[in-house]
Amino acid sequence: MLQSPKKTALWLLIASVVFSALLGIWAILSGTFGELQARVLLTTLTITGASVIGLACGAYWETGRTRWLPLMGIILSIFSATMIIIGIWFEPKGEILWKITISACFLAVATGHFCLLSLARLAPRFKWALPAAFVLIYLLAAFGIYIVFAHVEGEWLYRAIGVTAILVGAISLIVPIFHRLSVADMKADVKAPILFASITCPQCGNSQPNSPDPIECESCRCLFQITLLRNVHTIQVT
């Protein structure tokens, strides 16, 4: 029986991480640490970093809320890792190529970071935190890209980067706290049942954002609505 593309991709990811880990262990435990071992170790770290970003984006993809953002993060992480590995082993010349690669790395990390924060389920009074996180995270990435491409003079940019980095750290801590505080708001809403974040389309099987209102599948455009005939169990949101 053929596996789904998602499962196949996950097994390929696991295999690549295990293989790169074995290469990294060999590079460290081999008798001498030369140029070959250094390249193997850097390749291992690159694959591991790209895998972490890919898993973060994949987790947000599974919620079915927004597909374009995690897809962009996965593409950027694959592109960045590929270009870095090519640079490690073949040392291509060209300043613009490396500038593009570093910029893609900034955007991949920013996308993975935001996808992780977007897994939080926030009450209406806390929903402002995710747009604020989006602006701050990508603003920090934009500063990094600007430094890569522009000749920077003066301290204003570095001060702005420092302030933005502090705000990114603060919002990254606040969002999980808001997620926890939102549990009380969801429990207090006794008029409507607490629904899971996503539901499977009855026609094509793709995951969709859940809602008590009519839901239109993003893939097959099937229109359906979920009706609870009896609320038997109490769902605890953690």
Coordinates of C-alpha atoms in Angstrom, one line a residue:
M1 CA 0.0 0.0 0.0
L2 CA 1.4 3.4 -1.0
Q3 CA 2.0 5.9 1.7
S4 CA 0.7 9.5 1.5
P5 CA 3.1 12.2 0.3
K6 CA 3.2 13.7 3.8
K7 CA 4.3 10.4 5.3
T8 CA 6.8 9.8 2.6
A9 CA 8.3 13.3 3.1
L10 CA 8.4 12.7 6.9
W11 CA 10.3 9.4 6.5
L12 CA 12.7 11.1 4.1
L13 CA 13.3 13.8 6.6
I14 CA 13.9 11.3 9.4
A15 CA 16.3 9.4 7.1
S16 CA 18.3 12.5 6.2
V17 CA 18.6 13.6 9.8
V18 CA 19.8 10.1 10.9
F19 CA 22.3 9.9 8.1
S20 CA 23.6 13.4 8.7
A21 CA 23.9 12.7 12.5
L22 CA 25.9 9.5 11.7
L23 CA 28.2 11.6 9.5
G24 CA 28.6 14.2 12.2
I25 CA 29.5 11.5 14.8
W26 CA 32.1 10.0 12.4
A27 CA 33.6 13.5 11.7
I28 CA 34.0 14.1 15.5
L29 CA 35.3 10.6 16.4
S30 CA 37.6 10.0 13.5
G31 CA 41.3 10.2 14.4
T32 CA 42.1 13.6 12.8
F33 CA 39.9 16.6 12.3
G34 CA 40.7 18.0 8.9
E35 CA 39.0 19.8 6.1
L36 CA 36.9 16.8 5.1
Q37 CA 35.6 16.3 8.7
A38 CA 34.9 20.0 9.0
R39 CA 32.8 20.0 5.8
V40 CA 30.9 16.9 6.9
L41 CA 30.1 18.5 10.3
L42 CA 29.0 21.8 8.7
T43 CA 26.8 19.8 6.3
T44 CA 25.2 17.9 9.3
L45 CA 24.5 21.2 11.1
T46 CA 22.9 22.7 7.9
I47 CA 20.6 19.7 7.4
T48 CA 19.6 19.7 11.1
G49 CA 18.8 23.4 11.0
A50 CA 16.8 23.1 7.8
S51 CA 14.9 20.1 9.3
V52 CA 14.0 22.1 12.4
I53 CA 12.6 24.9 10.3
G54 CA 10.7 22.4 8.1
L55 CA 9.2 20.7 11.1
A56 CA 8.0 24.0 12.5
C57 CA 6.4 25.0 9.2
G58 CA 4.9 21.5 8.8
A59 CA 3.3 21.7 12.2
Y60 CA 1.5 24.9 11.2
W61 CA 0.6 23.4 7.8
E62 CA -1.2 20.6 9.6
T63 CA -3.6 23.1 11.3
G64 CA -5.0 24.0 7.9
R65 CA -5.3 27.7 8.8
T66 CA -2.9 29.2 6.2
R67 CA -1.0 27.1 3.6
W68 CA 1.1 29.7 1.8
L69 CA 3.2 30.8 4.7
P70 CA 4.5 27.3 5.9
L71 CA 5.0 26.3 2.2
M72 CA 7.1 29.4 1.8
G73 CA 9.1 28.5 4.9
I74 CA 9.7 24.9 3.7
I75 CA 10.8 26.1 0.2
L76 CA 13.2 28.7 1.7
S77 CA 14.7 26.2 4.2
I78 CA 15.4 23.7 1.4
F79 CA 16.8 26.4 -0.9
S80 CA 19.0 27.8 1.9
A81 CA 20.3 24.4 3.0
T82 CA 21.0 23.4 -0.6
M83 CA 23.0 26.5 -1.4
I84 CA 25.0 26.3 1.9
I85 CA 25.9 22.7 1.2
I86 CA 27.0 23.6 -2.3
G87 CA 29.1 26.3 -0.9
I88 CA 30.6 24.0 1.7
W89 CA 31.7 21.4 -0.8
F90 CA 32.3 23.3 -4.1
E91 CA 33.1 26.9 -2.9
P92 CA 31.4 28.7 -5.7
K93 CA 32.5 32.3 -6.4
G94 CA 30.1 35.2 -6.6
E95 CA 29.2 37.7 -3.9
I96 CA 25.6 38.1 -5.0
L97 CA 24.9 34.4 -4.7
W98 CA 25.9 34.3 -1.1
K99 CA 23.9 37.5 -0.4
I100 CA 20.8 35.8 -1.8
T101 CA 21.5 32.6 0.3
I102 CA 22.0 34.5 3.5
S103 CA 18.8 36.5 2.9
A104 CA 16.9 33.3 2.3
C105 CA 18.3 32.0 5.6
F106 CA 16.9 35.0 7.4
L107 CA 13.5 34.6 5.8
A108 CA 13.4 30.9 6.5
V109 CA 14.3 31.3 10.2
A110 CA 11.7 34.1 10.5
T111 CA 9.0 32.0 8.9
G112 CA 9.7 29.0 11.0
H113 CA 9.7 31.2 14.1
F114 CA 6.3 32.7 13.3
C115 CA 4.8 29.4 12.3
L116 CA 5.6 28.1 15.8
L117 CA 4.0 31.1 17.5
S118 CA 1.0 30.7 15.2
L119 CA 0.2 27.3 16.7
A120 CA -1.1 29.2 19.8
R121 CA -4.9 29.4 20.1
L122 CA -5.6 32.9 21.4
A123 CA -8.8 34.5 22.8
P124 CA -10.2 37.5 21.0
R125 CA -8.6 39.9 23.5
F126 CA -5.1 38.5 22.7
K127 CA -5.3 38.1 18.9
W128 CA -3.4 41.3 18.4
A129 CA -0.2 39.5 19.5
L130 CA 0.2 37.4 16.4
P131 CA 0.0 40.3 13.9
A132 CA 2.5 42.2 16.1
A133 CA 4.8 39.1 16.2
F134 CA 4.6 38.9 12.4
V135 CA 5.6 42.5 11.9
L136 CA 8.5 42.4 14.4
I137 CA 9.9 39.0 13.3
Y138 CA 10.0 40.0 9.6
L139 CA 11.2 43.5 10.4
L140 CA 14.2 41.9 12.1
A141 CA 14.8 39.7 9.1
A142 CA 14.5 42.8 6.8
F143 CA 17.2 44.5 8.9
G144 CA 19.5 41.6 8.4
I145 CA 18.9 41.5 4.7
Y146 CA 19.5 45.2 4.5
I147 CA 22.8 44.8 6.2
V148 CA 23.8 42.1 3.7
F149 CA 23.0 44.1 0.6
A150 CA 23.7 47.7 1.8
H151 CA 26.8 49.5 3.0
V152 CA 25.8 50.5 6.5
E153 CA 27.2 53.5 8.2
G154 CA 26.3 54.9 11.6
E155 CA 24.8 53.3 14.7
W156 CA 21.1 53.9 14.1
L157 CA 20.6 50.6 12.3
Y158 CA 22.3 48.5 15.0
R159 CA 20.3 50.3 17.6
A160 CA 17.1 49.6 15.7
I161 CA 18.1 45.9 15.3
G162 CA 18.8 45.7 19.1
V163 CA 15.4 47.2 20.0
T164 CA 13.6 45.0 17.5
A165 CA 15.4 41.8 18.7
I166 CA 14.3 42.6 22.3
L167 CA 10.7 43.1 21.2
V168 CA 10.8 39.8 19.2
G169 CA 12.1 38.0 22.3
A170 CA 9.4 39.6 24.4
I171 CA 6.5 38.8 22.0
S172 CA 7.9 35.2 21.7
L173 CA 7.4 34.8 25.4
I174 CA 4.1 36.6 25.6
V175 CA 2.3 34.6 23.0
P176 CA 2.6 31.2 24.8
I177 CA 1.4 33.0 28.0
F178 CA -1.6 34.4 26.2
H179 CA -2.3 30.9 24.9
R180 CA -2.4 29.6 28.4
L181 CA -4.6 32.6 29.6
S182 CA -7.0 32.0 26.7
V183 CA -7.9 28.6 28.1
A184 CA -10.0 30.4 30.8
D185 CA -11.8 32.4 28.1
M186 CA -12.6 29.3 26.1
K187 CA -14.0 27.5 29.1
A188 CA -16.1 30.5 30.1
D189 CA -17.8 30.4 26.7
V190 CA -20.4 27.8 27.6
K191 CA -22.8 28.8 24.8
A192 CA -20.7 27.3 22.1
P193 CA -18.8 24.0 22.3
I194 CA -15.0 24.0 22.1
L195 CA -14.0 22.7 18.7
F196 CA -10.7 21.2 17.5
A197 CA -8.7 23.6 15.4
S198 CA -9.0 21.6 12.2
I199 CA -11.3 19.1 10.7
T200 CA -11.1 16.7 7.7
C201 CA -13.0 17.5 4.5
P202 CA -15.6 14.6 4.0
Q203 CA -15.0 14.7 0.2
C204 CA -11.2 14.9 -0.4
G205 CA -9.8 14.3 3.1
N206 CA -7.7 17.4 3.4
S207 CA -7.4 19.2 6.7
Q208 CA -9.4 22.4 7.0
P209 CA -9.8 25.1 9.8
N210 CA -12.8 24.1 12.0
S211 CA -15.8 26.3 12.5
P212 CA -19.4 26.1 13.6
D213 CA -20.3 28.0 10.4
P214 CA -20.3 26.5 6.9
I215 CA -16.8 25.5 5.8
E216 CA -15.6 25.6 2.2
C217 CA -12.7 23.2 1.5
E218 CA -9.7 25.0 0.1
S219 CA -8.8 22.0 -2.2
C220 CA -12.1 20.6 -3.7
R221 CA -14.4 23.6 -2.8
C222 CA -16.8 21.2 -1.0
L223 CA -19.2 23.2 1.2
F224 CA -20.2 21.4 4.5
Q225 CA -21.2 22.3 8.0
I226 CA -20.7 20.4 11.3
T227 CA -23.6 20.1 13.7
L228 CA -23.2 18.7 17.2
L229 CA -26.4 16.9 18.1
R230 CA -25.3 16.3 21.7
N231 CA -22.4 17.8 23.6
V232 CA -21.6 14.7 25.7
H233 CA -18.0 15.1 26.6
T234 CA -16.2 18.1 28.1
I235 CA -13.0 19.0 26.2
Q236 CA -10.3 20.5 28.3
V237 CA -8.0 22.8 26.3
T238 CA -4.4 23.0 27.6

